[in-house]
mmCIF file with all atom_site columns, C-alpha atoms and ligand atoms in Angstrom:
data_model
loop_
_atom_site.group_PDB
_atom_site.id
_atom_site.type_symbol
_atom_site.label_atom_id
_atom_site.label_alt_id
_atom_site.label_comp_id
_atom_site.label_asym_id
_atom_site.label_entity_id
_atom_site.label_seq_id
_atom_site.pdbx_PDB_ins_code
_atom_site.Cartn_x
_atom_site.Cartn_y
_atom_site.Cartn_z
_atom_site.occupancy
_atom_site.B_iso_or_equiv
_atom_site.pdbx_formal_charge
_atom_site.auth_seq_id
_atom_site.auth_comp_id
_atom_site.auth_asym_id
_atom_site.auth_atom_id
_atom_site.pdbx_PDB_model_num
ATOM   1   C  CA  . MET A 1 1   ? 298.945 -44.852 -101.746 1.00 51.00 ? 14  MET A CA  1
ATOM   2   C  CA  . LYS A 1 2   ? 298.417 -46.154 -105.000 1.00 53.00 ? 15  LYS A CA  1
ATOM   3   C  CA  . PHE A 1 3   ? 294.984 -45.245 -105.475 1.00 56.00 ? 16  PHE A CA  1
ATOM   4   C  CA  . LEU A 1 4   ? 295.721 -41.303 -104.771 1.00 58.00 ? 17  LEU A CA  1
ATOM   5   C  CA  . THR A 1 5   ? 296.570 -39.140 -107.318 1.00 68.00 ? 18  THR A CA  1
ATOM   6   C  CA  . ILE A 1 6   ? 299.896 -37.486 -107.517 1.00 65.00 ? 19  ILE A CA  1
ATOM   7   C  CA  . LYS A 1 7   ? 297.888 -34.060 -106.753 1.00 71.00 ? 20  LYS A CA  1
ATOM   8   C  CA  . LYS A 1 8   ? 296.149 -35.590 -104.071 1.00 71.00 ? 21  LYS A CA  1
ATOM   9   C  CA  . ARG A 1 9   ? 299.615 -36.977 -102.297 1.00 73.00 ? 22  ARG A CA  1
ATOM   10  C  CA  . THR A 1 10  ? 300.719 -33.483 -103.112 1.00 72.00 ? 23  THR A CA  1
ATOM   11  C  CA  . ILE A 1 11  ? 297.944 -32.020 -100.978 1.00 71.00 ? 24  ILE A CA  1
ATOM   12  C  CA  . LEU A 1 12  ? 298.293 -34.517 -98.091  1.00 72.00 ? 25  LEU A CA  1
ATOM   13  C  CA  . PHE A 1 13  ? 302.272 -34.104 -98.019  1.00 73.00 ? 26  PHE A CA  1
ATOM   14  C  CA  . VAL A 1 14  ? 301.825 -30.215 -97.975  1.00 72.00 ? 27  VAL A CA  1
ATOM   15  C  CA  . LEU A 1 15  ? 298.789 -30.717 -94.815  1.00 73.00 ? 28  LEU A CA  1
ATOM   16  C  CA  . THR A 1 16  ? 300.909 -33.108 -93.342  1.00 75.00 ? 29  THR A CA  1
ATOM   17  C  CA  . ALA A 1 17  ? 303.667 -30.569 -93.375  1.00 73.00 ? 30  ALA A CA  1
ATOM   18  C  CA  . VAL A 1 18  ? 301.675 -27.643 -92.293  1.00 68.00 ? 31  VAL A CA  1
ATOM   19  C  CA  . ILE A 1 19  ? 300.466 -29.916 -89.231  1.00 70.00 ? 32  ILE A CA  1
ATOM   20  C  CA  . LEU A 1 20  ? 303.996 -30.724 -88.018  1.00 67.00 ? 33  LEU A CA  1
ATOM   21  C  CA  . LEU A 1 21  ? 305.364 -27.314 -88.503  1.00 65.00 ? 34  LEU A CA  1
ATOM   22  C  CA  . PHE A 1 22  ? 302.710 -26.060 -85.988  1.00 68.00 ? 35  PHE A CA  1
ATOM   23  C  CA  . SER A 1 23  ? 303.215 -28.517 -83.703  1.00 67.00 ? 36  SER A CA  1
ATOM   24  C  CA  . VAL A 1 24  ? 307.060 -27.860 -83.439  1.00 60.00 ? 37  VAL A CA  1
ATOM   25  C  CA  . ILE A 1 25  ? 306.215 -23.911 -82.961  1.00 58.00 ? 38  ILE A CA  1
ATOM   26  C  CA  . GLY A 1 26  ? 303.456 -24.723 -80.499  1.00 57.00 ? 39  GLY A CA  1
ATOM   27  C  CA  . ALA A 1 27  ? 305.993 -27.002 -78.451  1.00 56.00 ? 40  ALA A CA  1
ATOM   28  C  CA  . CYS A 1 28  ? 308.531 -24.181 -78.650  1.00 47.00 ? 41  CYS A CA  1
ATOM   29  C  CA  . PHE A 1 29  ? 305.800 -21.650 -77.340  1.00 51.00 ? 42  PHE A CA  1
ATOM   30  C  CA  . VAL A 1 30  ? 305.085 -23.962 -74.244  1.00 51.00 ? 43  VAL A CA  1
ATOM   31  C  CA  . ILE A 1 31  ? 308.619 -24.026 -73.561  1.00 47.00 ? 44  ILE A CA  1
ATOM   32  C  CA  . GLN A 1 32  ? 309.695 -20.698 -74.244  1.00 48.00 ? 45  GLN A CA  1
ATOM   33  C  CA  . ALA A 1 33  ? 306.621 -19.624 -71.845  1.00 49.00 ? 46  ALA A CA  1
ATOM   34  C  CA  . SER A 1 34  ? 307.485 -22.367 -68.999  1.00 53.00 ? 47  SER A CA  1
ATOM   35  C  CA  . SER A 1 35  ? 311.037 -23.080 -68.635  1.00 54.00 ? 48  SER A CA  1
ATOM   36  C  CA  . PRO A 1 36  ? 313.391 -19.825 -68.832  1.00 60.00 ? 49  PRO A CA  1
ATOM   37  C  CA  . LYS A 1 37  ? 311.997 -18.472 -65.275  1.00 69.00 ? 50  LYS A CA  1
ATOM   38  C  CA  . ALA A 1 38  ? 312.115 -22.167 -63.441  1.00 71.00 ? 51  ALA A CA  1
ATOM   39  C  CA  . LEU A 1 39  ? 315.625 -22.385 -64.751  1.00 86.00 ? 52  LEU A CA  1
ATOM   40  C  CA  . TYR A 1 40  ? 316.649 -19.361 -62.972  1.00 96.00 ? 53  TYR A CA  1
ATOM   41  C  CA  . THR A 1 41  ? 317.691 -19.828 -59.096  1.00 98.00 ? 54  THR A CA  1
ATOM   42  C  CA  . ILE A 1 42  ? 317.513 -16.456 -56.924  1.00 98.00 ? 55  ILE A CA  1
ATOM   43  C  CA  . VAL A 1 43  ? 319.193 -16.725 -53.369  1.00 98.00 ? 56  VAL A CA  1
ATOM   44  C  CA  . ILE A 1 44  ? 318.031 -14.346 -51.134  1.00 98.00 ? 57  ILE A CA  1
ATOM   45  C  CA  . ASP A 1 45  ? 319.630 -13.384 -48.214  1.00 98.00 ? 58  ASP A CA  1
ATOM   46  C  CA  . ALA A 1 46  ? 318.062 -12.025 -45.265  1.00 98.00 ? 59  ALA A CA  1
ATOM   47  C  CA  . GLY A 1 47  ? 320.988 -9.709  -43.246  1.00 98.00 ? 60  GLY A CA  1
ATOM   48  C  CA  . HIS A 1 48  ? 322.290 -10.639 -39.573  1.00 97.00 ? 61  HIS A CA  1
ATOM   49  C  CA  . GLY A 1 49  ? 319.926 -12.955 -37.313  1.00 97.00 ? 62  GLY A CA  1
ATOM   50  C  CA  . GLY A 1 50  ? 319.850 -14.323 -33.965  1.00 95.00 ? 63  GLY A CA  1
ATOM   51  C  CA  . ARG A 1 51  ? 322.424 -12.206 -31.548  1.00 94.00 ? 64  ARG A CA  1
ATOM   52  C  CA  . ASP A 1 52  ? 322.993 -9.952  -34.287  1.00 95.00 ? 65  ASP A CA  1
ATOM   53  C  CA  . GLY A 1 53  ? 319.968 -7.995  -34.409  1.00 97.00 ? 66  GLY A CA  1
ATOM   54  C  CA  . GLY A 1 54  ? 321.861 -4.940  -37.175  1.00 97.00 ? 67  GLY A CA  1
ATOM   55  C  CA  . ALA A 1 55  ? 320.635 -1.490  -36.941  1.00 98.00 ? 68  ALA A CA  1
ATOM   56  C  CA  . VAL A 1 56  ? 317.502 -0.425  -34.328  1.00 98.00 ? 69  VAL A CA  1
ATOM   57  C  CA  . GLY A 1 57  ? 314.988 1.973   -35.303  1.00 98.00 ? 70  GLY A CA  1
ATOM   58  C  CA  . SER A 1 58  ? 313.808 4.336   -32.596  1.00 97.00 ? 71  SER A CA  1
ATOM   59  C  CA  . THR A 1 59  ? 310.430 1.802   -31.938  1.00 98.00 ? 72  THR A CA  1
ATOM   60  C  CA  . GLY A 1 60  ? 313.086 -1.181  -31.038  1.00 97.00 ? 73  GLY A CA  1
ATOM   61  C  CA  . VAL A 1 61  ? 312.350 -2.180  -34.278  1.00 98.00 ? 74  VAL A CA  1
ATOM   62  C  CA  . THR A 1 62  ? 315.507 -4.499  -35.379  1.00 98.00 ? 75  THR A CA  1
ATOM   63  C  CA  . GLU A 1 63  ? 316.964 -4.997  -39.215  1.00 98.00 ? 76  GLU A CA  1
ATOM   64  C  CA  . SER A 1 64  ? 317.070 -8.321  -38.707  1.00 98.00 ? 77  SER A CA  1
ATOM   65  C  CA  . GLU A 1 65  ? 313.571 -8.868  -38.266  1.00 98.00 ? 78  GLU A CA  1
ATOM   66  C  CA  . LEU A 1 66  ? 312.931 -6.308  -41.099  1.00 98.00 ? 79  LEU A CA  1
ATOM   67  C  CA  . ASN A 1 67  ? 315.504 -8.196  -43.139  1.00 98.00 ? 80  ASN A CA  1
ATOM   68  C  CA  . LEU A 1 68  ? 313.657 -11.229 -42.963  1.00 98.00 ? 81  LEU A CA  1
ATOM   69  C  CA  . GLU A 1 69  ? 310.292 -9.718  -43.522  1.00 98.00 ? 82  GLU A CA  1
ATOM   70  C  CA  . PHE A 1 70  ? 311.246 -8.202  -46.742  1.00 98.00 ? 83  PHE A CA  1
ATOM   71  C  CA  . SER A 1 71  ? 313.407 -11.595 -47.675  1.00 98.00 ? 84  SER A CA  1
ATOM   72  C  CA  . LEU A 1 72  ? 309.951 -13.632 -47.325  1.00 98.00 ? 85  LEU A CA  1
ATOM   73  C  CA  . GLU A 1 73  ? 308.168 -11.023 -49.555  1.00 98.00 ? 86  GLU A CA  1
ATOM   74  C  CA  . LEU A 1 74  ? 310.470 -11.297 -52.185  1.00 98.00 ? 87  LEU A CA  1
ATOM   75  C  CA  . LYS A 1 75  ? 310.533 -14.930 -52.207  1.00 98.00 ? 88  LYS A CA  1
ATOM   76  C  CA  . GLU A 1 76  ? 306.738 -15.214 -52.456  1.00 98.00 ? 89  GLU A CA  1
ATOM   77  C  CA  . LEU A 1 77  ? 306.741 -12.342 -55.572  1.00 98.00 ? 90  LEU A CA  1
ATOM   78  C  CA  . CYS A 1 78  ? 309.745 -14.550 -56.931  1.00 97.00 ? 91  CYS A CA  1
ATOM   79  C  CA  . GLU A 1 79  ? 308.033 -17.660 -56.795  1.00 97.00 ? 92  GLU A CA  1
ATOM   80  C  CA  . GLU A 1 80  ? 304.995 -16.439 -58.054  1.00 96.00 ? 93  GLU A CA  1
ATOM   81  C  CA  . TYR A 1 81  ? 306.629 -15.370 -60.711  1.00 93.00 ? 94  TYR A CA  1
ATOM   82  C  CA  . GLY A 1 82  ? 308.204 -18.858 -61.323  1.00 94.00 ? 95  GLY A CA  1
ATOM   83  C  CA  . PHE A 1 83  ? 311.635 -18.792 -60.145  1.00 96.00 ? 96  PHE A CA  1
ATOM   84  C  CA  . LYS A 1 84  ? 312.984 -20.774 -57.879  1.00 97.00 ? 97  LYS A CA  1
ATOM   85  C  CA  . VAL A 1 85  ? 314.128 -19.239 -54.441  1.00 98.00 ? 98  VAL A CA  1
ATOM   86  C  CA  . VAL A 1 86  ? 316.754 -20.189 -51.826  1.00 98.00 ? 99  VAL A CA  1
ATOM   87  C  CA  . LEU A 1 87  ? 317.111 -18.597 -48.568  1.00 98.00 ? 100 LEU A CA  1
ATOM   88  C  CA  . THR A 1 88  ? 320.296 -17.886 -46.615  1.00 98.00 ? 101 THR A CA  1
ATOM   89  C  CA  . ARG A 1 89  ? 318.184 -17.278 -43.362  1.00 97.00 ? 102 ARG A CA  1
ATOM   90  C  CA  . LYS A 1 90  ? 314.581 -18.547 -42.878  1.00 97.00 ? 103 LYS A CA  1
ATOM   91  C  CA  . ASP A 1 91  ? 313.566 -17.542 -39.447  1.00 97.00 ? 104 ASP A CA  1
ATOM   92  C  CA  . MET A 1 92  ? 315.026 -15.019 -36.901  1.00 97.00 ? 105 MET A CA  1
ATOM   93  C  CA  . ASN A 1 93  ? 317.676 -17.864 -35.754  1.00 96.00 ? 106 ASN A CA  1
ATOM   94  C  CA  . GLY A 1 94  ? 321.445 -16.491 -36.462  1.00 95.00 ? 107 GLY A CA  1
ATOM   95  C  CA  . LEU A 1 95  ? 323.193 -18.727 -39.343  1.00 96.00 ? 108 LEU A CA  1
ATOM   96  C  CA  . TYR A 1 96  ? 326.289 -19.201 -36.814  1.00 95.00 ? 109 TYR A CA  1
ATOM   97  C  CA  . SER A 1 97  ? 327.171 -22.350 -35.006  1.00 92.00 ? 110 SER A CA  1
ATOM   98  C  CA  . LEU A 1 98  ? 326.281 -22.114 -31.612  1.00 89.00 ? 111 LEU A CA  1
ATOM   99  C  CA  . PHE A 1 99  ? 329.585 -23.640 -30.578  1.00 91.00 ? 112 PHE A CA  1
ATOM   100 C  CA  . ALA A 1 100 ? 331.646 -21.248 -32.831  1.00 92.00 ? 113 ALA A CA  1
ATOM   101 C  CA  . THR A 1 101 ? 333.902 -19.047 -30.927  1.00 93.00 ? 114 THR A CA  1
ATOM   102 C  CA  . ASN A 1 102 ? 333.706 -15.922 -33.606  1.00 94.00 ? 115 ASN A CA  1
ATOM   103 C  CA  . LYS A 1 103 ? 329.990 -16.047 -34.713  1.00 92.00 ? 116 LYS A CA  1
ATOM   104 C  CA  . LYS A 1 104 ? 330.756 -13.187 -37.348  1.00 91.00 ? 117 LYS A CA  1
ATOM   105 C  CA  . LYS A 1 105 ? 333.041 -15.828 -39.528  1.00 94.00 ? 118 LYS A CA  1
ATOM   106 C  CA  . SER A 1 106 ? 330.937 -19.133 -39.059  1.00 95.00 ? 119 SER A CA  1
ATOM   107 C  CA  . GLU A 1 107 ? 327.827 -16.831 -39.989  1.00 94.00 ? 120 GLU A CA  1
ATOM   108 C  CA  . MET A 1 108 ? 329.286 -15.797 -43.436  1.00 95.00 ? 121 MET A CA  1
ATOM   109 C  CA  . LYS A 1 109 ? 330.613 -18.908 -43.857  1.00 96.00 ? 122 LYS A CA  1
ATOM   110 C  CA  . LYS A 1 110 ? 327.359 -20.434 -43.316  1.00 97.00 ? 123 LYS A CA  1
ATOM   111 C  CA  . ARG A 1 111 ? 325.690 -17.464 -46.025  1.00 98.00 ? 124 ARG A CA  1
ATOM   112 C  CA  . GLN A 1 112 ? 328.706 -18.678 -48.122  1.00 98.00 ? 125 GLN A CA  1
ATOM   113 C  CA  . GLU A 1 113 ? 328.074 -22.423 -48.119  1.00 98.00 ? 126 GLU A CA  1
ATOM   114 C  CA  . ILE A 1 114 ? 324.046 -21.941 -48.794  1.00 98.00 ? 127 ILE A CA  1
ATOM   115 C  CA  . ILE A 1 115 ? 325.096 -19.726 -51.861  1.00 98.00 ? 128 ILE A CA  1
ATOM   116 C  CA  . GLU A 1 116 ? 327.962 -22.203 -53.407  1.00 98.00 ? 129 GLU A CA  1
ATOM   117 C  CA  . LYS A 1 117 ? 325.360 -25.378 -52.908  1.00 98.00 ? 130 LYS A CA  1
ATOM   118 C  CA  . ALA A 1 118 ? 322.450 -23.182 -54.609  1.00 98.00 ? 131 ALA A CA  1
ATOM   119 C  CA  . LYS A 1 119 ? 324.504 -22.343 -57.593  1.00 98.00 ? 132 LYS A CA  1
ATOM   120 C  CA  . PRO A 1 120 ? 322.589 -19.421 -58.502  1.00 98.00 ? 133 PRO A CA  1
ATOM   121 C  CA  . ASP A 1 121 ? 321.814 -17.066 -61.043  1.00 98.00 ? 134 ASP A CA  1
ATOM   122 C  CA  . VAL A 1 122 ? 321.694 -14.001 -58.610  1.00 98.00 ? 135 VAL A CA  1
ATOM   123 C  CA  . VAL A 1 123 ? 321.970 -12.980 -54.939  1.00 98.00 ? 136 VAL A CA  1
ATOM   124 C  CA  . VAL A 1 124 ? 320.119 -10.525 -53.126  1.00 98.00 ? 137 VAL A CA  1
ATOM   125 C  CA  . SER A 1 125 ? 321.237 -9.600  -49.694  1.00 98.00 ? 138 SER A CA  1
ATOM   126 C  CA  . ILE A 1 126 ? 318.685 -7.472  -47.740  1.00 98.00 ? 139 ILE A CA  1
ATOM   127 C  CA  . HIS A 1 127 ? 319.706 -5.045  -45.218  1.00 98.00 ? 140 HIS A CA  1
ATOM   128 C  CA  . MET A 1 128 ? 318.472 -1.991  -43.742  1.00 98.00 ? 141 MET A CA  1
ATOM   129 C  CA  . ASN A 1 129 ? 320.632 1.267   -43.307  1.00 98.00 ? 142 ASN A CA  1
ATOM   130 C  CA  . SER A 1 130 ? 321.642 3.361   -40.603  1.00 98.00 ? 143 SER A CA  1
ATOM   131 C  CA  . PHE A 1 131 ? 323.194 6.781   -40.218  1.00 98.00 ? 144 PHE A CA  1
ATOM   132 C  CA  . SER A 1 132 ? 321.511 9.908   -39.547  1.00 98.00 ? 145 SER A CA  1
ATOM   133 C  CA  . SER A 1 133 ? 317.676 11.177  -38.919  1.00 98.00 ? 146 SER A CA  1
ATOM   134 C  CA  . SER A 1 134 ? 317.862 12.746  -42.085  1.00 97.00 ? 147 SER A CA  1
ATOM   135 C  CA  . SER A 1 135 ? 319.190 9.884   -44.261  1.00 98.00 ? 148 SER A CA  1
ATOM   136 C  CA  . SER A 1 136 ? 316.869 8.369   -46.445  1.00 98.00 ? 149 SER A CA  1
ATOM   137 C  CA  . GLY A 1 137 ? 316.380 6.303   -49.817  1.00 98.00 ? 150 GLY A CA  1
ATOM   138 C  CA  . ALA A 1 138 ? 317.553 2.964   -50.874  1.00 98.00 ? 151 ALA A CA  1
ATOM   139 C  CA  . GLN A 1 139 ? 321.069 1.869   -52.225  1.00 98.00 ? 152 GLN A CA  1
ATOM   140 C  CA  . CYS A 1 140 ? 322.347 -0.895  -53.797  1.00 98.00 ? 153 CYS A CA  1
ATOM   141 C  CA  . PHE A 1 141 ? 325.832 -2.264  -53.509  1.00 98.00 ? 154 PHE A CA  1
ATOM   142 C  CA  . TYR A 1 142 ? 327.946 -4.431  -55.704  1.00 98.00 ? 155 TYR A CA  1
ATOM   143 C  CA  . ALA A 1 143 ? 331.598 -5.902  -55.264  1.00 98.00 ? 156 ALA A CA  1
ATOM   144 C  CA  . SER A 1 144 ? 334.117 -4.543  -57.344  1.00 98.00 ? 157 SER A CA  1
ATOM   145 C  CA  . GLY A 1 145 ? 335.356 -6.180  -60.619  1.00 98.00 ? 158 GLY A CA  1
ATOM   146 C  CA  . ASN A 1 146 ? 331.949 -8.410  -60.203  1.00 98.00 ? 159 ASN A CA  1
ATOM   147 C  CA  . GLU A 1 147 ? 330.517 -7.447  -63.840  1.00 98.00 ? 160 GLU A CA  1
ATOM   148 C  CA  . ALA A 1 148 ? 327.465 -9.142  -63.700  1.00 98.00 ? 161 ALA A CA  1
ATOM   149 C  CA  . GLY A 1 149 ? 327.252 -7.791  -60.109  1.00 98.00 ? 162 GLY A CA  1
ATOM   150 C  CA  . GLU A 1 150 ? 327.335 -4.447  -61.541  1.00 98.00 ? 163 GLU A CA  1
ATOM   151 C  CA  . LYS A 1 151 ? 324.632 -4.894  -63.829  1.00 98.00 ? 164 LYS A CA  1
ATOM   152 C  CA  . LEU A 1 152 ? 322.482 -6.551  -61.526  1.00 98.00 ? 165 LEU A CA  1
ATOM   153 C  CA  . ALA A 1 153 ? 322.804 -3.850  -58.955  1.00 98.00 ? 166 ALA A CA  1
ATOM   154 C  CA  . THR A 1 154 ? 322.383 -1.074  -61.426  1.00 98.00 ? 167 THR A CA  1
ATOM   155 C  CA  . ARG A 1 155 ? 319.295 -2.326  -63.035  1.00 98.00 ? 168 ARG A CA  1
ATOM   156 C  CA  . VAL A 1 156 ? 317.880 -3.114  -59.350  1.00 98.00 ? 169 VAL A CA  1
ATOM   157 C  CA  . GLN A 1 157 ? 318.785 0.675   -58.503  1.00 98.00 ? 170 GLN A CA  1
ATOM   158 C  CA  . GLN A 1 158 ? 317.104 2.245   -61.142  1.00 98.00 ? 171 GLN A CA  1
ATOM   159 C  CA  . ALA A 1 159 ? 313.815 0.367   -60.766  1.00 98.00 ? 172 ALA A CA  1
ATOM   160 C  CA  . LEU A 1 160 ? 314.200 1.447   -57.003  1.00 98.00 ? 173 LEU A CA  1
ATOM   161 C  CA  . SER A 1 161 ? 314.537 5.103   -58.272  1.00 98.00 ? 174 SER A CA  1
ATOM   162 C  CA  . THR A 1 162 ? 311.183 4.984   -60.064  1.00 98.00 ? 175 THR A CA  1
ATOM   163 C  CA  . GLU A 1 163 ? 309.539 3.501   -56.685  1.00 97.00 ? 176 GLU A CA  1
ATOM   164 C  CA  . ILE A 1 164 ? 311.002 4.978   -53.519  1.00 97.00 ? 177 ILE A CA  1
ATOM   165 C  CA  . GLU A 1 165 ? 311.672 8.258   -52.617  1.00 97.00 ? 178 GLU A CA  1
ATOM   166 C  CA  . HIS A 1 166 ? 315.192 10.010  -52.456  1.00 97.00 ? 179 HIS A CA  1
ATOM   167 C  CA  . THR A 1 167 ? 316.469 7.112   -54.216  1.00 98.00 ? 180 THR A CA  1
ATOM   168 C  CA  . GLY A 1 168 ? 319.258 7.658   -56.795  1.00 97.00 ? 181 GLY A CA  1
ATOM   169 C  CA  . THR A 1 169 ? 320.125 5.878   -60.071  1.00 98.00 ? 182 THR A CA  1
ATOM   170 C  CA  . THR A 1 170 ? 323.691 5.211   -59.462  1.00 98.00 ? 183 THR A CA  1
ATOM   171 C  CA  . ALA A 1 171 ? 324.709 1.788   -57.958  1.00 98.00 ? 184 ALA A CA  1
ATOM   172 C  CA  . LYS A 1 172 ? 327.946 1.514   -55.420  1.00 98.00 ? 185 LYS A CA  1
ATOM   173 C  CA  . VAL A 1 173 ? 330.944 -0.268  -55.163  1.00 98.00 ? 186 VAL A CA  1
ATOM   174 C  CA  . GLY A 1 174 ? 330.825 -1.916  -51.561  1.00 98.00 ? 187 GLY A CA  1
ATOM   175 C  CA  . ASP A 1 175 ? 333.048 -4.010  -50.013  1.00 98.00 ? 188 ASP A CA  1
ATOM   176 C  CA  . PHE A 1 176 ? 330.584 -6.510  -47.947  1.00 98.00 ? 189 PHE A CA  1
ATOM   177 C  CA  . TYR A 1 177 ? 331.299 -10.131 -47.138  1.00 97.00 ? 190 TYR A CA  1
ATOM   178 C  CA  . VAL A 1 178 ? 327.972 -11.544 -48.795  1.00 98.00 ? 191 VAL A CA  1
ATOM   179 C  CA  . LEU A 1 179 ? 329.200 -9.510  -52.085  1.00 98.00 ? 192 LEU A CA  1
ATOM   180 C  CA  . ASN A 1 180 ? 332.820 -10.864 -51.925  1.00 98.00 ? 193 ASN A CA  1
ATOM   181 C  CA  . CYS A 1 181 ? 332.451 -14.359 -51.080  1.00 98.00 ? 194 CYS A CA  1
ATOM   182 C  CA  . THR A 1 182 ? 331.528 -15.799 -54.571  1.00 98.00 ? 195 THR A CA  1
ATOM   183 C  CA  . ASP A 1 183 ? 331.590 -14.413 -57.914  1.00 98.00 ? 196 ASP A CA  1
ATOM   184 C  CA  . TYR A 1 184 ? 328.175 -14.780 -58.555  1.00 98.00 ? 197 TYR A CA  1
ATOM   185 C  CA  . ALA A 1 185 ? 325.697 -11.859 -59.755  1.00 98.00 ? 198 ALA A CA  1
ATOM   186 C  CA  . SER A 1 186 ? 325.422 -10.466 -56.074  1.00 98.00 ? 199 SER A CA  1
ATOM   187 C  CA  . VAL A 1 187 ? 323.503 -6.885  -55.246  1.00 98.00 ? 200 VAL A CA  1
ATOM   188 C  CA  . LEU A 1 188 ? 323.125 -6.193  -51.373  1.00 98.00 ? 201 LEU A CA  1
ATOM   189 C  CA  . VAL A 1 189 ? 320.404 -3.981  -51.095  1.00 98.00 ? 202 VAL A CA  1
ATOM   190 C  CA  . GLU A 1 190 ? 319.951 -1.189  -48.363  1.00 98.00 ? 203 GLU A CA  1
ATOM   191 C  CA  . CYS A 1 191 ? 316.379 -1.118  -48.247  1.00 98.00 ? 204 CYS A CA  1
ATOM   192 C  CA  . GLY A 1 192 ? 315.895 2.042   -46.314  1.00 98.00 ? 205 GLY A CA  1
ATOM   193 C  CA  . PHE A 1 193 ? 317.293 4.336   -43.040  1.00 98.00 ? 206 PHE A CA  1
ATOM   194 C  CA  . LEU A 1 194 ? 316.338 2.996   -40.123  1.00 98.00 ? 207 LEU A CA  1
ATOM   195 C  CA  . SER A 1 195 ? 318.036 6.099   -38.148  1.00 98.00 ? 208 SER A CA  1
ATOM   196 C  CA  . ASN A 1 196 ? 315.339 7.989   -39.679  1.00 98.00 ? 209 ASN A CA  1
ATOM   197 C  CA  . PRO A 1 197 ? 312.136 7.620   -37.791  1.00 98.00 ? 210 PRO A CA  1
ATOM   198 C  CA  . GLU A 1 198 ? 309.781 8.493   -41.069  1.00 98.00 ? 211 GLU A CA  1
ATOM   199 C  CA  . GLU A 1 199 ? 311.609 5.798   -42.842  1.00 98.00 ? 212 GLU A CA  1
ATOM   200 C  CA  . GLU A 1 200 ? 311.350 3.737   -40.194  1.00 98.00 ? 213 GLU A CA  1
ATOM   201 C  CA  . GLN A 1 201 ? 307.631 3.661   -40.283  1.00 98.00 ? 214 GLN A CA  1
ATOM   202 C  CA  . LYS A 1 202 ? 307.647 2.970   -43.716  1.00 98.00 ? 215 LYS A CA  1
ATOM   203 C  CA  . LEU A 1 203 ? 309.683 0.347   -43.644  1.00 98.00 ? 216 LEU A CA  1
ATOM   204 C  CA  . CYS A 1 204 ? 307.235 -1.253  -40.966  1.00 98.00 ? 217 CYS A CA  1
ATOM   205 C  CA  . ASP A 1 205 ? 304.797 -0.839  -43.539  1.00 98.00 ? 218 ASP A CA  1
ATOM   206 C  CA  . GLU A 1 206 ? 303.506 -4.340  -45.147  1.00 98.00 ? 219 GLU A CA  1
ATOM   207 C  CA  . GLU A 1 207 ? 302.197 -2.463  -47.989  1.00 98.00 ? 220 GLU A CA  1
ATOM   208 C  CA  . TYR A 1 208 ? 304.966 -0.426  -48.598  1.00 98.00 ? 221 TYR A CA  1
ATOM   209 C  CA  . GLN A 1 209 ? 307.312 -3.425  -48.161  1.00 98.00 ? 222 GLN A CA  1
ATOM   210 C  CA  . THR A 1 210 ? 305.412 -5.623  -51.025  1.00 98.00 ? 223 THR A CA  1
ATOM   211 C  CA  . ASN A 1 211 ? 305.546 -2.433  -53.444  1.00 98.00 ? 224 ASN A CA  1
ATOM   212 C  CA  . PHE A 1 212 ? 309.341 -2.221  -52.444  1.00 98.00 ? 225 PHE A CA  1
ATOM   213 C  CA  . CYS A 1 213 ? 309.982 -5.918  -53.054  1.00 98.00 ? 226 CYS A CA  1
ATOM   214 C  CA  . ARG A 1 214 ? 307.705 -5.725  -56.324  1.00 98.00 ? 227 ARG A CA  1
ATOM   215 C  CA  . THR A 1 215 ? 310.215 -3.165  -57.592  1.00 98.00 ? 228 THR A CA  1
ATOM   216 C  CA  . LEU A 1 216 ? 313.285 -5.163  -56.308  1.00 98.00 ? 229 LEU A CA  1
ATOM   217 C  CA  . LEU A 1 217 ? 311.746 -7.906  -58.834  1.00 98.00 ? 230 LEU A CA  1
ATOM   218 C  CA  . TYR A 1 218 ? 311.083 -5.833  -61.364  1.00 98.00 ? 231 TYR A CA  1
ATOM   219 C  CA  . GLY A 1 219 ? 315.128 -5.022  -61.314  1.00 98.00 ? 232 GLY A CA  1
ATOM   220 C  CA  . ILE A 1 220 ? 315.855 -8.685  -60.967  1.00 98.00 ? 233 ILE A CA  1
ATOM   221 C  CA  . LEU A 1 221 ? 313.648 -9.124  -64.624  1.00 97.00 ? 234 LEU A CA  1
ATOM   222 C  CA  . ASP A 1 222 ? 315.019 -5.992  -66.236  1.00 98.00 ? 235 ASP A CA  1
ATOM   223 C  CA  . TYR A 1 223 ? 318.574 -7.938  -65.308  1.00 98.00 ? 236 TYR A CA  1
ATOM   224 C  CA  . PHE A 1 224 ? 317.606 -11.248 -66.712  1.00 97.00 ? 237 PHE A CA  1
ATOM   225 C  CA  . GLU A 1 225 ? 316.216 -8.909  -70.018  1.00 95.00 ? 238 GLU A CA  1
ATOM   226 C  CA  . MET A 1 226 ? 312.766 -10.152 -69.314  1.00 93.00 ? 239 MET A CA  1
HETATM 227 ZN ZN1 . ZN  B 2 .   ? 322.920 -4.850  -42.289  1.00 73.04 ? 324 ZN  B ZN1 1
#
């Protein structure tokens, strides 16, 4: 470097520094753009299954099959977005051991095991409601005392209230095993009422399911402040 004047050396130094700085900024952007979503794991839990069909609509459609359809759709959307997804139930089979005398207990234990193994950032449990033929709308529940669960349920509820008819903005406390079995941020979503034939028709519609799941995803993104 003896042949370079001090001025040239300074210019060279500054240029190298600038190139280095831009490389570091560029690398940061790449890391930011690709990693955070992949770092988040979402457990999607399709309620019921096997012998336990859950609620039944007037057409004979069961809650367990709709829960699975919604869960698989949500999985696809979450994965497209870059999240890691773990399903508790992947098909129409129940999660209980065939040898268990108490099938419900065995099934719930299995759900808990899958959630604990996944160490998720959020748990989304999908269900269909049933009450009267005039009941309608979606409702999110969280476990009492679970602050992260309350935040998640609230964000998802608020997202749903903008898209789904007859859906309020307030998430409610719910005493459900899947919400109580771990301390992870968990929401149970009752997507709509199978006891209402009009709503049942909507819940079976593929386009409605996609729109519903996309809205669920928006709520999850809002929870992650994304
Ligand atoms: Zn259910």
